[in-house]
Short mmCIF file of C-alpha atoms in Angstrom, two decimals:
data_model
loop_
_atom_site.label_atom_id
_atom_site.label_comp_id
_atom_site.label_asym_id
_atom_site.label_seq_id
_atom_site.Cartn_x
_atom_site.Cartn_y
_atom_site.Cartn_z
CA UNK A 1 91.14 80.26 104.40
CA UNK A 2 92.22 80.23 100.74
CA UNK A 3 96.58 80.90 100.02
CA UNK A 4 98.51 80.99 97.28
CA UNK A 5 102.74 81.75 96.70
CA UNK A 6 104.61 82.84 93.45
CA UNK A 7 104.87 87.24 95.02
CA UNK A 8 108.07 88.38 94.95
CA UNK A 9 106.92 91.20 97.20
CA UNK A 10 103.93 91.80 98.56
CA UNK A 11 103.32 95.51 99.07
CA UNK A 12 100.82 96.55 101.84
CA UNK A 13 99.06 100.37 101.21
CA UNK A 14 98.18 101.91 98.19
CA UNK A 15 99.62 105.69 98.88
CA UNK A 16 102.89 107.91 97.88
CA UNK A 17 105.02 104.49 99.59
CA UNK A 18 103.25 101.41 98.31
CA UNK A 19 102.81 102.73 95.06
CA UNK A 20 106.32 103.97 93.86
CA UNK A 21 108.41 101.22 96.31
CA UNK A 22 105.43 98.46 93.92
CA UNK A 23 105.99 100.11 90.72
CA UNK A 24 109.88 100.83 90.85
CA UNK A 25 110.24 96.99 91.64
CA UNK A 26 107.95 95.81 89.27
CA UNK A 27 109.18 97.95 86.33
CA UNK A 28 111.90 95.58 87.21
CA UNK A 29 109.86 92.60 86.12
CA UNK A 30 109.41 90.93 89.14
CA UNK A 31 105.81 90.18 90.91
CA UNK A 32 104.70 92.61 92.40
CA UNK A 33 101.18 92.41 94.37
CA UNK A 34 99.77 95.73 96.41
CA UNK A 35 97.14 95.34 98.93
CA UNK A 36 95.23 98.84 100.17
CA UNK A 37 92.91 98.22 102.56
CA UNK A 38 90.71 101.24 101.50
CA UNK A 39 88.81 101.66 97.70
CA UNK A 40 90.47 104.52 96.01
CA UNK A 41 89.50 107.31 96.03
CA UNK A 42 89.87 108.43 99.82
CA UNK A 43 90.07 110.88 102.23
CA UNK A 44 93.94 112.11 103.39
CA UNK A 45 95.88 114.18 104.71
CA UNK A 46 99.09 116.63 103.66
CA UNK A 47 98.21 117.81 100.48
CA UNK A 48 101.48 119.92 99.53
CA UNK A 49 104.46 117.91 97.91
CA UNK A 50 108.09 118.89 97.47
CA UNK A 51 110.03 119.30 93.91
CA UNK A 52 112.04 115.93 94.47
CA UNK A 53 108.19 114.42 94.60
CA UNK A 54 107.44 115.76 91.93
CA UNK A 55 110.40 115.78 89.48
CA UNK A 56 111.97 112.98 90.92
CA UNK A 57 110.38 110.75 92.02
CA UNK A 58 106.34 110.90 89.96
CA UNK A 59 108.94 111.54 86.32
CA UNK A 60 110.83 107.99 86.89
CA UNK A 61 107.55 106.49 87.50
CA UNK A 62 106.61 108.10 84.58
CA UNK A 63 103.56 110.18 85.52
CA UNK A 64 105.00 113.26 85.43
CA UNK A 65 102.46 113.82 82.15
CA UNK A 66 99.62 113.23 84.08
CA UNK A 67 100.35 115.86 87.34
CA UNK A 68 100.71 118.36 84.26
CA UNK A 69 97.33 117.55 82.62
CA UNK A 70 95.44 116.67 87.00
CA UNK A 71 95.31 120.95 87.05
CA UNK A 72 97.16 120.75 90.57
CA UNK A 73 97.52 124.42 92.24
CA UNK A 74 101.49 124.99 91.06
CA UNK A 75 103.84 125.65 94.15
CA UNK A 76 107.36 128.03 93.32
CA UNK A 77 108.37 127.68 97.55
CA UNK A 78 106.57 128.29 101.09
CA UNK A 79 105.98 131.67 102.89
CA UNK A 80 105.59 131.92 106.43
CA UNK A 81 104.90 134.93 109.69
CA UNK A 82 107.40 133.22 111.46
CA UNK A 83 110.23 134.39 113.54
CA UNK A 84 110.74 137.57 115.08
CA UNK A 85 109.75 139.56 111.92
CA UNK A 86 106.10 140.21 111.93
CA UNK A 87 105.08 140.40 107.98
CA UNK A 88 104.97 137.07 106.49
CA UNK A 89 107.71 136.30 104.86
CA UNK A 90 108.61 133.72 101.37
CA UNK A 91 111.48 131.34 100.48
CA UNK A 92 111.49 130.13 96.54
CA UNK A 93 112.54 126.76 95.55
CA UNK A 94 115.05 128.32 93.07
CA UNK A 95 118.27 129.46 94.31
CA UNK A 96 117.20 132.22 92.96
CA UNK A 97 114.11 133.83 91.22
CA UNK A 98 116.40 134.41 88.28
CA UNK A 99 117.24 131.03 86.96
CA UNK A 100 113.92 129.18 88.51
CA UNK A 101 113.13 126.33 86.31
CA UNK A 102 110.77 124.10 86.29
CA UNK A 103 112.43 122.37 87.89
CA UNK A 104 112.45 124.05 91.03
CA UNK A 105 108.21 123.72 91.58
CA UNK A 106 106.15 121.73 93.27
CA UNK A 107 102.61 121.10 93.39
CA UNK A 108 99.53 121.80 95.82
CA UNK A 109 97.59 118.42 95.50
CA UNK A 110 94.22 116.79 96.27
CA UNK A 111 95.72 113.82 97.75
CA UNK A 112 92.66 111.45 97.07
CA UNK A 113 93.33 112.49 93.07
CA UNK A 114 97.24 112.59 93.39
CA UNK A 115 96.61 108.87 95.02
CA UNK A 116 94.68 107.33 92.12
CA UNK A 117 97.22 109.13 89.84
CA UNK A 118 100.37 106.63 91.71
CA UNK A 119 97.82 103.67 92.31
CA UNK A 120 96.55 103.50 88.84
CA UNK A 121 100.03 103.93 87.09
CA UNK A 122 101.32 100.81 89.55
CA UNK A 123 98.14 99.00 88.22
CA UNK A 124 99.20 99.56 84.00
CA UNK A 125 102.67 98.73 86.01
CA UNK A 126 102.22 95.75 86.14
CA UNK A 127 101.99 95.73 89.80
CA UNK A 128 98.95 93.17 90.87
CA UNK A 129 97.14 96.14 92.97
CA UNK A 130 93.50 94.88 95.22
CA UNK A 131 91.88 96.93 97.42
CA UNK A 132 89.57 96.65 100.60
CA UNK A 133 92.38 93.75 101.30
CA UNK A 134 92.76 94.47 105.25
CA UNK A 135 96.34 92.73 105.92
CA UNK A 136 95.65 91.11 109.51
CA UNK A 137 99.47 89.92 110.06
CA UNK A 138 102.34 88.79 108.44
CA UNK A 139 103.62 85.24 108.46
CA UNK A 140 106.85 84.43 108.58
CA UNK A 141 109.13 80.69 108.66
CA UNK A 142 111.54 81.16 111.74
CA UNK A 143 113.13 84.13 112.14
CA UNK A 144 111.45 85.25 108.78
CA UNK A 145 109.01 87.28 107.05
CA UNK A 146 108.14 84.93 104.45
CA UNK A 147 104.40 86.30 103.70
CA UNK A 148 100.84 87.83 104.85
CA UNK A 149 97.67 86.86 106.60
CA UNK A 150 95.14 89.55 104.71
CA UNK A 151 90.56 90.10 104.35
CA UNK A 152 89.61 90.21 101.18
CA UNK A 153 87.16 92.23 100.35
CA UNK A 154 83.98 90.05 101.77
CA UNK A 155 86.27 89.57 104.81
CA UNK A 156 87.84 85.65 103.36
CA UNK A 157 91.31 85.37 104.87
CA UNK A 158 93.15 84.17 102.71
CA UNK A 159 97.41 83.83 103.21
CA UNK A 160 99.65 85.00 99.91
CA UNK A 161 103.86 83.91 100.38
CA UNK A 162 106.33 86.23 99.06
CA UNK A 163 110.13 86.57 98.90
CA UNK A 164 109.22 89.73 101.24
CA UNK A 165 107.03 92.53 102.76
CA UNK A 166 106.50 95.97 102.18
CA UNK A 167 105.40 97.16 105.78
CA UNK A 168 104.15 100.55 103.45
CA UNK A 169 100.50 100.99 106.00
CA UNK A 170 101.55 104.84 107.38
CA UNK A 171 101.31 105.50 111.20
CA UNK A 172 98.17 103.04 112.36
CA UNK A 173 99.99 99.98 110.90
CA UNK A 174 98.73 96.66 111.68
CA UNK A 175 102.20 95.39 111.31
CA UNK A 176 105.16 97.22 112.31
CA UNK A 177 105.78 96.36 115.34
CA UNK A 178 106.36 93.15 114.13
CA UNK A 179 109.80 94.40 112.61
CA UNK A 180 110.82 94.04 115.97
CA UNK A 181 112.60 97.05 118.37
CA UNK A 182 109.83 99.87 119.45
CA UNK A 183 108.51 103.65 117.97
CA UNK A 184 109.95 106.53 119.75
CA UNK A 185 107.37 109.09 119.98
CA UNK A 186 109.29 112.62 120.78
CA UNK A 187 108.61 115.01 123.81
CA UNK A 188 109.86 117.90 121.41
CA UNK A 189 107.46 116.94 117.90
CA UNK A 190 104.32 116.40 119.59
CA UNK A 191 100.75 118.34 118.43
CA UNK A 192 97.41 117.67 117.71
CA UNK A 193 96.20 119.29 114.73
CA UNK A 194 92.86 120.35 114.14
CA UNK A 195 91.53 121.28 110.25
CA UNK A 196 89.11 121.93 108.09
CA UNK A 197 88.94 123.10 104.47
CA UNK A 198 87.52 126.13 103.54
CA UNK A 199 86.39 128.41 99.81
CA UNK A 200 86.59 131.35 98.86
CA UNK A 201 89.27 131.75 100.92
CA UNK A 202 92.24 135.08 99.63
CA UNK A 203 95.68 133.60 98.91
CA UNK A 204 98.97 135.73 98.37
CA UNK A 205 99.86 137.46 95.39
CA UNK A 206 101.64 137.09 92.32
CA UNK A 207 103.94 134.15 91.55
CA UNK A 208 103.66 133.00 94.84
CA UNK A 209 99.38 132.53 95.47
CA UNK A 210 100.74 129.34 95.12
CA UNK A 211 102.09 129.12 98.10
CA UNK A 212 101.57 127.64 101.60
CA UNK A 213 101.38 129.58 104.10
CA UNK A 214 103.02 128.61 107.62
CA UNK A 215 101.62 131.41 110.26
CA UNK A 216 102.81 131.11 113.58
CA UNK A 217 100.96 132.40 116.79
CA UNK A 218 99.95 133.02 119.86
CA UNK A 219 98.50 129.09 120.65
CA UNK A 220 100.78 126.94 118.07
CA UNK A 221 99.97 127.79 114.52
CA UNK A 222 98.45 127.39 111.23
CA UNK A 223 98.74 125.91 107.28
CA UNK A 224 97.34 127.50 104.13
CA UNK A 225 97.55 125.62 101.34
CA UNK A 226 95.48 126.10 98.57
CA UNK A 227 94.48 123.21 96.05
CA UNK A 228 93.11 125.24 94.33
CA UNK A 229 90.88 128.81 92.76
CA UNK A 230 88.46 128.22 95.05
CA UNK A 231 89.59 125.53 98.26
CA UNK A 232 91.95 125.39 100.76
CA UNK A 233 92.76 123.50 103.03
CA UNK A 234 93.69 125.08 106.89
CA UNK A 235 94.79 123.94 110.10
CA UNK A 236 96.24 124.84 113.43
CA UNK A 237 98.87 122.99 115.38
CA UNK A 238 98.09 123.08 119.00
CA UNK A 239 100.03 121.05 122.00
CA UNK A 240 98.62 117.93 123.12
CA UNK A 241 96.69 119.69 125.96
CA UNK A 242 94.82 122.28 123.81
CA UNK A 243 92.73 119.05 122.96
CA UNK A 244 90.24 119.49 124.90
CA UNK A 245 89.48 123.19 123.00
CA UNK A 246 88.50 120.20 120.48
CA UNK A 247 85.93 117.99 122.69
CA UNK A 248 82.75 120.03 122.45
CA UNK A 249 81.30 121.95 119.19
CA UNK A 250 84.67 120.80 116.69
CA UNK A 251 83.66 123.96 114.50
CA UNK A 252 82.89 125.98 116.36
CA UNK A 253 86.98 125.31 118.70
CA UNK A 254 88.21 125.95 114.89
CA UNK A 255 86.45 129.49 114.40
CA UNK A 256 87.98 130.64 117.27
CA UNK A 257 91.52 129.51 116.84
CA UNK A 258 91.60 131.59 113.22
CA UNK A 259 89.97 134.64 115.27
CA UNK A 260 93.40 134.63 116.74
CA UNK A 261 95.57 133.84 114.18
CA UNK A 262 94.74 138.08 112.42
CA UNK A 263 96.45 136.44 109.44
CA UNK A 264 95.04 133.76 108.49
CA UNK A 265 91.60 135.02 110.09
CA UNK A 266 92.06 138.29 107.43
CA UNK A 267 92.64 135.67 104.70
CA UNK A 268 89.44 133.38 105.31
CA UNK A 269 87.22 137.16 105.90
CA UNK A 270 85.06 136.35 103.40
CA UNK A 271 84.50 132.52 103.15
CA UNK A 272 82.49 129.26 103.49
CA UNK A 273 83.85 126.53 105.06
CA UNK A 274 83.07 123.00 103.64
CA UNK A 275 80.74 120.72 105.11
CA UNK A 276 79.95 118.52 102.76
CA UNK A 277 81.87 115.26 100.57
CA UNK A 278 84.94 114.44 102.02
CA UNK A 279 86.28 118.05 102.83
CA UNK A 280 82.97 118.34 105.23
CA UNK A 281 84.74 117.12 108.00
CA UNK A 282 86.06 118.83 110.63
CA UNK A 283 89.48 116.47 111.83
CA UNK A 284 91.34 115.98 114.03
CA UNK A 285 95.24 114.37 113.98
CA UNK A 286 97.73 113.67 116.15
CA UNK A 287 100.84 114.72 114.27
CA UNK A 288 103.08 113.30 116.46
CA UNK A 289 106.82 113.00 115.62
CA UNK A 290 107.89 109.38 115.74
CA UNK A 291 110.55 106.45 114.53
CA UNK A 292 111.33 102.84 114.64
CA UNK A 293 114.10 101.38 116.14
CA UNK A 294 114.54 99.21 113.32
CA UNK A 295 113.26 99.87 109.78
CA UNK A 296 114.12 95.57 109.07
CA UNK A 297 113.85 92.08 109.57
CA UNK A 298 115.03 89.51 107.03
CA UNK A 299 111.93 89.46 104.37
CA UNK A 300 109.90 92.83 106.27
CA UNK A 301 110.97 96.65 105.34
CA UNK A 302 108.99 99.32 107.43
CA UNK A 303 108.89 102.14 104.33
CA UNK A 304 106.93 105.51 104.73
CA UNK A 305 105.01 106.09 107.64
CA UNK A 306 104.96 102.58 109.14
CA UNK A 307 109.20 103.77 109.97
CA UNK A 308 108.39 106.75 110.90
CA UNK A 309 107.22 110.49 110.79
CA UNK A 310 108.34 114.12 111.18
CA UNK A 311 105.93 117.16 111.41
CA UNK A 312 104.56 118.74 108.69
CA UNK A 313 105.72 122.24 108.77
CA UNK A 314 108.33 122.23 105.93
CA UNK A 315 106.12 119.48 103.53
CA UNK A 316 107.83 116.68 104.15
CA UNK A 317 105.41 113.53 104.11
CA UNK A 318 105.32 113.02 101.28
CA UNK A 319 108.30 113.29 99.88
CA UNK A 320 109.92 111.34 102.78
CA UNK A 321 107.21 109.21 101.99
CA UNK A 322 108.28 108.38 98.04
CA UNK A 323 111.86 108.90 99.12
CA UNK A 324 111.88 105.82 101.17
CA UNK A 325 109.77 103.64 98.23
CA UNK A 326 112.55 104.98 96.23
CA UNK A 327 115.49 103.50 98.59
CA UNK A 328 113.38 100.27 99.32
CA UNK A 329 113.15 99.89 95.72
CA UNK A 330 116.46 99.95 95.08
CA UNK A 331 117.08 97.34 97.71
CA UNK A 332 115.00 94.60 97.03
CA UNK A 333 115.69 94.77 92.89
CA UNK A 334 118.90 94.43 94.35
CA UNK A 335 118.12 91.69 96.14
CA UNK A 336 115.62 89.73 94.01
CA UNK A 337 118.81 89.62 91.29
CA UNK A 338 121.03 88.29 93.80
CA UNK A 339 124.01 90.41 93.53
CA UNK A 340 124.97 91.36 96.51
CA UNK A 341 123.86 90.38 99.94
CA UNK A 342 120.56 90.95 101.87
CA UNK A 343 121.98 92.33 104.84
CA UNK A 344 124.11 95.48 103.01
CA UNK A 345 121.15 96.47 100.96
CA UNK A 346 118.38 96.68 104.04
CA UNK A 347 121.20 98.66 105.44
CA UNK A 348 121.92 100.64 103.51
CA UNK A 349 117.79 101.07 103.12
CA UNK A 350 118.08 101.93 106.84
CA UNK A 351 120.93 104.37 106.98
CA UNK A 352 119.90 106.61 104.20
CA UNK A 353 116.35 106.96 105.50
CA UNK A 354 117.14 107.69 108.87
CA UNK A 355 119.39 109.91 107.51
CA UNK A 356 117.55 112.07 105.56
CA UNK A 357 114.87 111.80 108.86
CA UNK A 358 117.37 112.79 110.48
CA UNK A 359 118.72 115.80 108.47
CA UNK A 360 115.08 117.08 109.23
CA UNK A 361 114.60 116.22 112.43
CA UNK A 362 117.28 119.09 112.82
CA UNK A 363 115.47 120.81 110.05
CA UNK A 364 112.64 122.00 111.94
CA UNK A 365 114.23 121.53 115.70
CA UNK A 366 116.58 124.43 114.34
CA UNK A 367 113.07 126.22 112.18
CA UNK A 368 111.64 125.97 115.28
CA UNK A 369 114.16 127.65 118.21
CA UNK A 370 113.89 131.06 115.67
CA UNK A 371 110.29 131.60 116.95
CA UNK A 372 110.10 134.60 119.39
CA UNK A 373 107.26 134.20 121.80
CA UNK A 374 108.00 134.55 125.59
CA UNK A 375 104.76 134.38 126.50
CA UNK A 376 103.73 130.93 124.97
CA UNK A 377 103.18 127.62 126.23
CA UNK A 378 103.56 126.55 123.42
CA UNK A 379 106.75 128.45 121.53
CA UNK A 380 108.49 127.63 125.17
CA UNK A 381 107.99 124.34 125.00
CA UNK A 382 109.48 124.51 121.65
CA UNK A 383 112.99 126.01 122.90
CA UNK A 384 115.15 123.68 122.93
CA UNK A 385 117.80 125.79 123.72
CA UNK A 386 116.06 126.77 126.88
CA UNK A 387 114.84 123.52 127.29
CA UNK A 388 117.28 120.70 127.21
CA UNK A 389 115.55 117.85 128.00
CA UNK A 390 116.32 114.13 128.10
CA UNK A 391 113.60 112.89 126.37
CA UNK A 392 115.65 115.33 123.44
CA UNK A 393 118.43 113.26 123.31
CA UNK A 394 116.90 109.86 124.07
CA UNK A 395 115.23 110.78 120.34
CA UNK A 396 117.76 112.47 118.42
CA UNK A 397 120.32 110.10 119.56
CA UNK A 398 118.30 107.26 117.74
CA UNK A 399 117.92 109.96 115.01
CA UNK A 400 121.00 109.92 114.03
CA UNK A 401 121.56 106.74 114.06
CA UNK A 402 123.06 105.92 117.76
CA UNK A 403 121.02 102.87 117.89
CA UNK A 404 122.62 101.47 114.62
CA UNK A 405 126.33 102.30 116.13
CA UNK A 406 126.78 104.92 113.16
CA UNK A 407 126.47 106.78 116.02
CA UNK A 408 125.77 108.47 119.16
CA UNK A 409 124.77 111.67 120.84
CA UNK A 410 125.56 111.86 124.36
CA UNK A 411 123.48 113.59 126.58
CA UNK A 412 121.16 116.89 124.62
CA UNK A 413 124.09 119.56 125.60
CA UNK A 414 126.17 118.21 123.27
CA UNK A 415 123.68 118.28 120.23
CA UNK A 416 122.09 121.59 120.78
CA UNK A 417 125.87 123.51 121.21
CA UNK A 418 126.78 121.59 118.07
CA UNK A 419 124.20 123.07 116.17
CA UNK A 420 123.93 126.13 117.46
CA UNK A 421 125.69 128.06 114.70
CA UNK A 422 123.62 126.06 112.19
CA UNK A 423 120.21 127.18 113.80
CA UNK A 424 121.89 131.09 114.13
CA UNK A 425 122.30 131.01 110.03
CA UNK A 426 118.82 129.28 109.86
CA UNK A 427 117.33 133.38 111.76
CA UNK A 428 119.81 135.08 109.79
CA UNK A 429 118.92 134.43 106.80
CA UNK A 430 114.79 134.91 108.11
CA UNK A 431 116.00 138.21 109.65
CA UNK A 432 117.97 139.58 107.75
CA UNK A 433 116.14 142.41 105.84
CA UNK A 434 114.61 141.55 101.79
CA UNK A 435 116.12 144.72 99.27
CA UNK A 436 112.90 145.52 97.37
CA UNK A 437 109.63 144.35 99.32
CA UNK A 438 108.82 141.34 99.33
CA UNK A 439 111.42 140.00 97.76
CA UNK A 440 112.35 136.33 99.04
CA UNK A 441 114.39 135.04 101.90
CA UNK A 442 117.54 133.58 100.96
CA UNK A 443 116.48 130.33 102.92
CA UNK A 444 117.79 127.42 100.91
CA UNK A 445 121.55 128.75 101.05
CA UNK A 446 122.00 127.54 104.77
CA UNK A 447 123.48 124.91 105.13
CA UNK A 448 120.51 122.87 107.60
CA UNK A 449 118.12 123.68 104.72
CA UNK A 450 120.84 122.79 102.31
CA UNK A 451 121.44 118.89 103.90
CA UNK A 452 117.55 118.72 104.07
CA UNK A 453 117.81 120.28 99.98
CA UNK A 454 120.34 117.61 98.79
CA UNK A 455 119.52 115.01 98.33
CA UNK A 456 115.67 115.75 96.35
CA UNK A 457 118.48 118.23 94.48
CA UNK A 458 120.59 114.36 93.83
CA UNK A 459 116.91 112.69 92.71
CA UNK A 460 116.18 115.04 90.46
CA UNK A 461 118.87 114.76 88.39
CA UNK A 462 118.63 110.83 88.29
CA UNK A 463 115.10 112.32 86.65
CA UNK A 464 116.37 114.17 84.38
CA UNK A 465 119.47 113.01 82.97
CA UNK A 466 118.74 109.59 82.97
CA UNK A 467 121.98 108.88 85.07
CA UNK A 468 123.92 108.51 88.83
CA UNK A 469 125.48 111.77 88.01
CA UNK A 470 127.00 112.25 91.16
CA UNK A 471 127.08 109.45 93.36
CA UNK A 472 129.70 107.88 93.51
CA UNK A 473 131.41 107.57 97.59
CA UNK A 474 129.12 105.21 99.15
CA UNK A 475 127.68 108.26 102.46
CA UNK A 476 128.44 105.53 105.30
CA UNK A 477 131.38 102.71 105.34
CA UNK A 478 131.22 99.24 103.35
CA UNK A 479 128.35 101.02 101.76
CA UNK A 480 126.46 101.14 98.04
CA UNK A 481 125.55 104.06 95.90
CA UNK A 482 122.84 103.83 93.01
CA UNK A 483 123.38 102.10 90.26
CA UNK A 484 123.05 103.88 86.54
CA UNK A 485 119.78 103.28 86.28
CA UNK A 486 118.66 104.46 90.17
CA UNK A 487 116.96 101.36 90.80
CA UNK A 488 119.26 99.59 92.82
CA UNK A 489 122.88 99.73 94.41
CA UNK A 490 125.46 99.31 93.27
CA UNK A 491 129.50 98.41 94.96
CA UNK A 492 131.52 101.86 94.44
CA UNK A 493 134.45 101.73 91.38
CA UNK A 494 137.18 101.36 94.52
CA UNK A 495 135.64 97.61 95.56
CA UNK A 496 134.63 96.95 92.39
CA UNK A 497 138.81 97.02 91.72
CA UNK A 498 140.27 95.36 94.40
#
């Protein structure tokens, strides 16, 4: 057994969350070790990004030029075959196409390439990155976590001591339970995904050729993500009962599902499935949404999917991962500097990350609820207005911060009633006729969509102007606000003056 000390922070996991938090902490001069169990580049699902990651977080990390040179597909919004309208409709990240700017686009990325860009950037910024290093457990000193036990590439077990440990190792984390509390799964967003990769698939008409396409059909919905001129990621999201269909011949199951969705079938009419390399396997993944009761304890912080995961229909995965990495970095940098107490720093992290998750949760409940398919078992199960179950009540309370005593929703009916107007507004925005064929739906003018884009817009402004432009009032009583550099927390002006 080998023992090391001398790190301020140990980060477990080298994906976008781990790379983000480790880089932003190392950039402040702190000693950071990142332990990644695999050897990069490696395959990972989740290829569709949001503008806040590309033009906000990645700008703060200093990888903007590398991303531009990587040749990733530019994504200006989304395309959906969803709701009552039988024809696909689009929305743009820009409020209006007339005022579209570079900051209102994102990328479709091959995660093996994108994640390696972020990890190599972490190395350049001073992070000690060790690959093929599998964390076995955390180390404790009384009630406090003060390090990790890991196995290196030769299988030798080593102890590392640090002031803080960040678990950014994703949904398969081996140590998330050490924070205390349970991981709660949503019965509403409880799906599986069966997916593969194709070459030669069709593209949407310009200027939307790079958009993700999400198409609802009787058994669930498909994603169709263009990763290059030739390569496309295609996946079917289904109820878990449909797993039986994938227990035999997965290729036949996926092709049969494609035939059930005429839009996706037409896009793949001349395509061939990739059968070799990292994209050659047809995979199954449980896309079960969940949230941890606690996000931190003294010395240990859960970030990214280690803390929570939400259904991917709105491409929120990498955004939530990198956003939580930024929040965690602010809390670590501030606590390590010693100007604000540890407890308030990490309460700020948990409150904000839980709040962002809750906003995506509410948007997605409304988005699923507006789809009309009375004969489909999948879509009946997703009609929250007709299926007000106690499981939803418990999960909504946890999502909304009930466990941390911010505000609890007393019953599921109150949840539905309080958001009924917002659900209707979203449905009307999708169903309202457009003036010109192909015109974008004004999705981002709805309250639910505005809520999920607000925080991302703030991060982009921070990255562009190098200052906290508008967030001077705490989001909670007794809370903190971002510092001018965006990498710490500060006491709000009224508390500094008192």
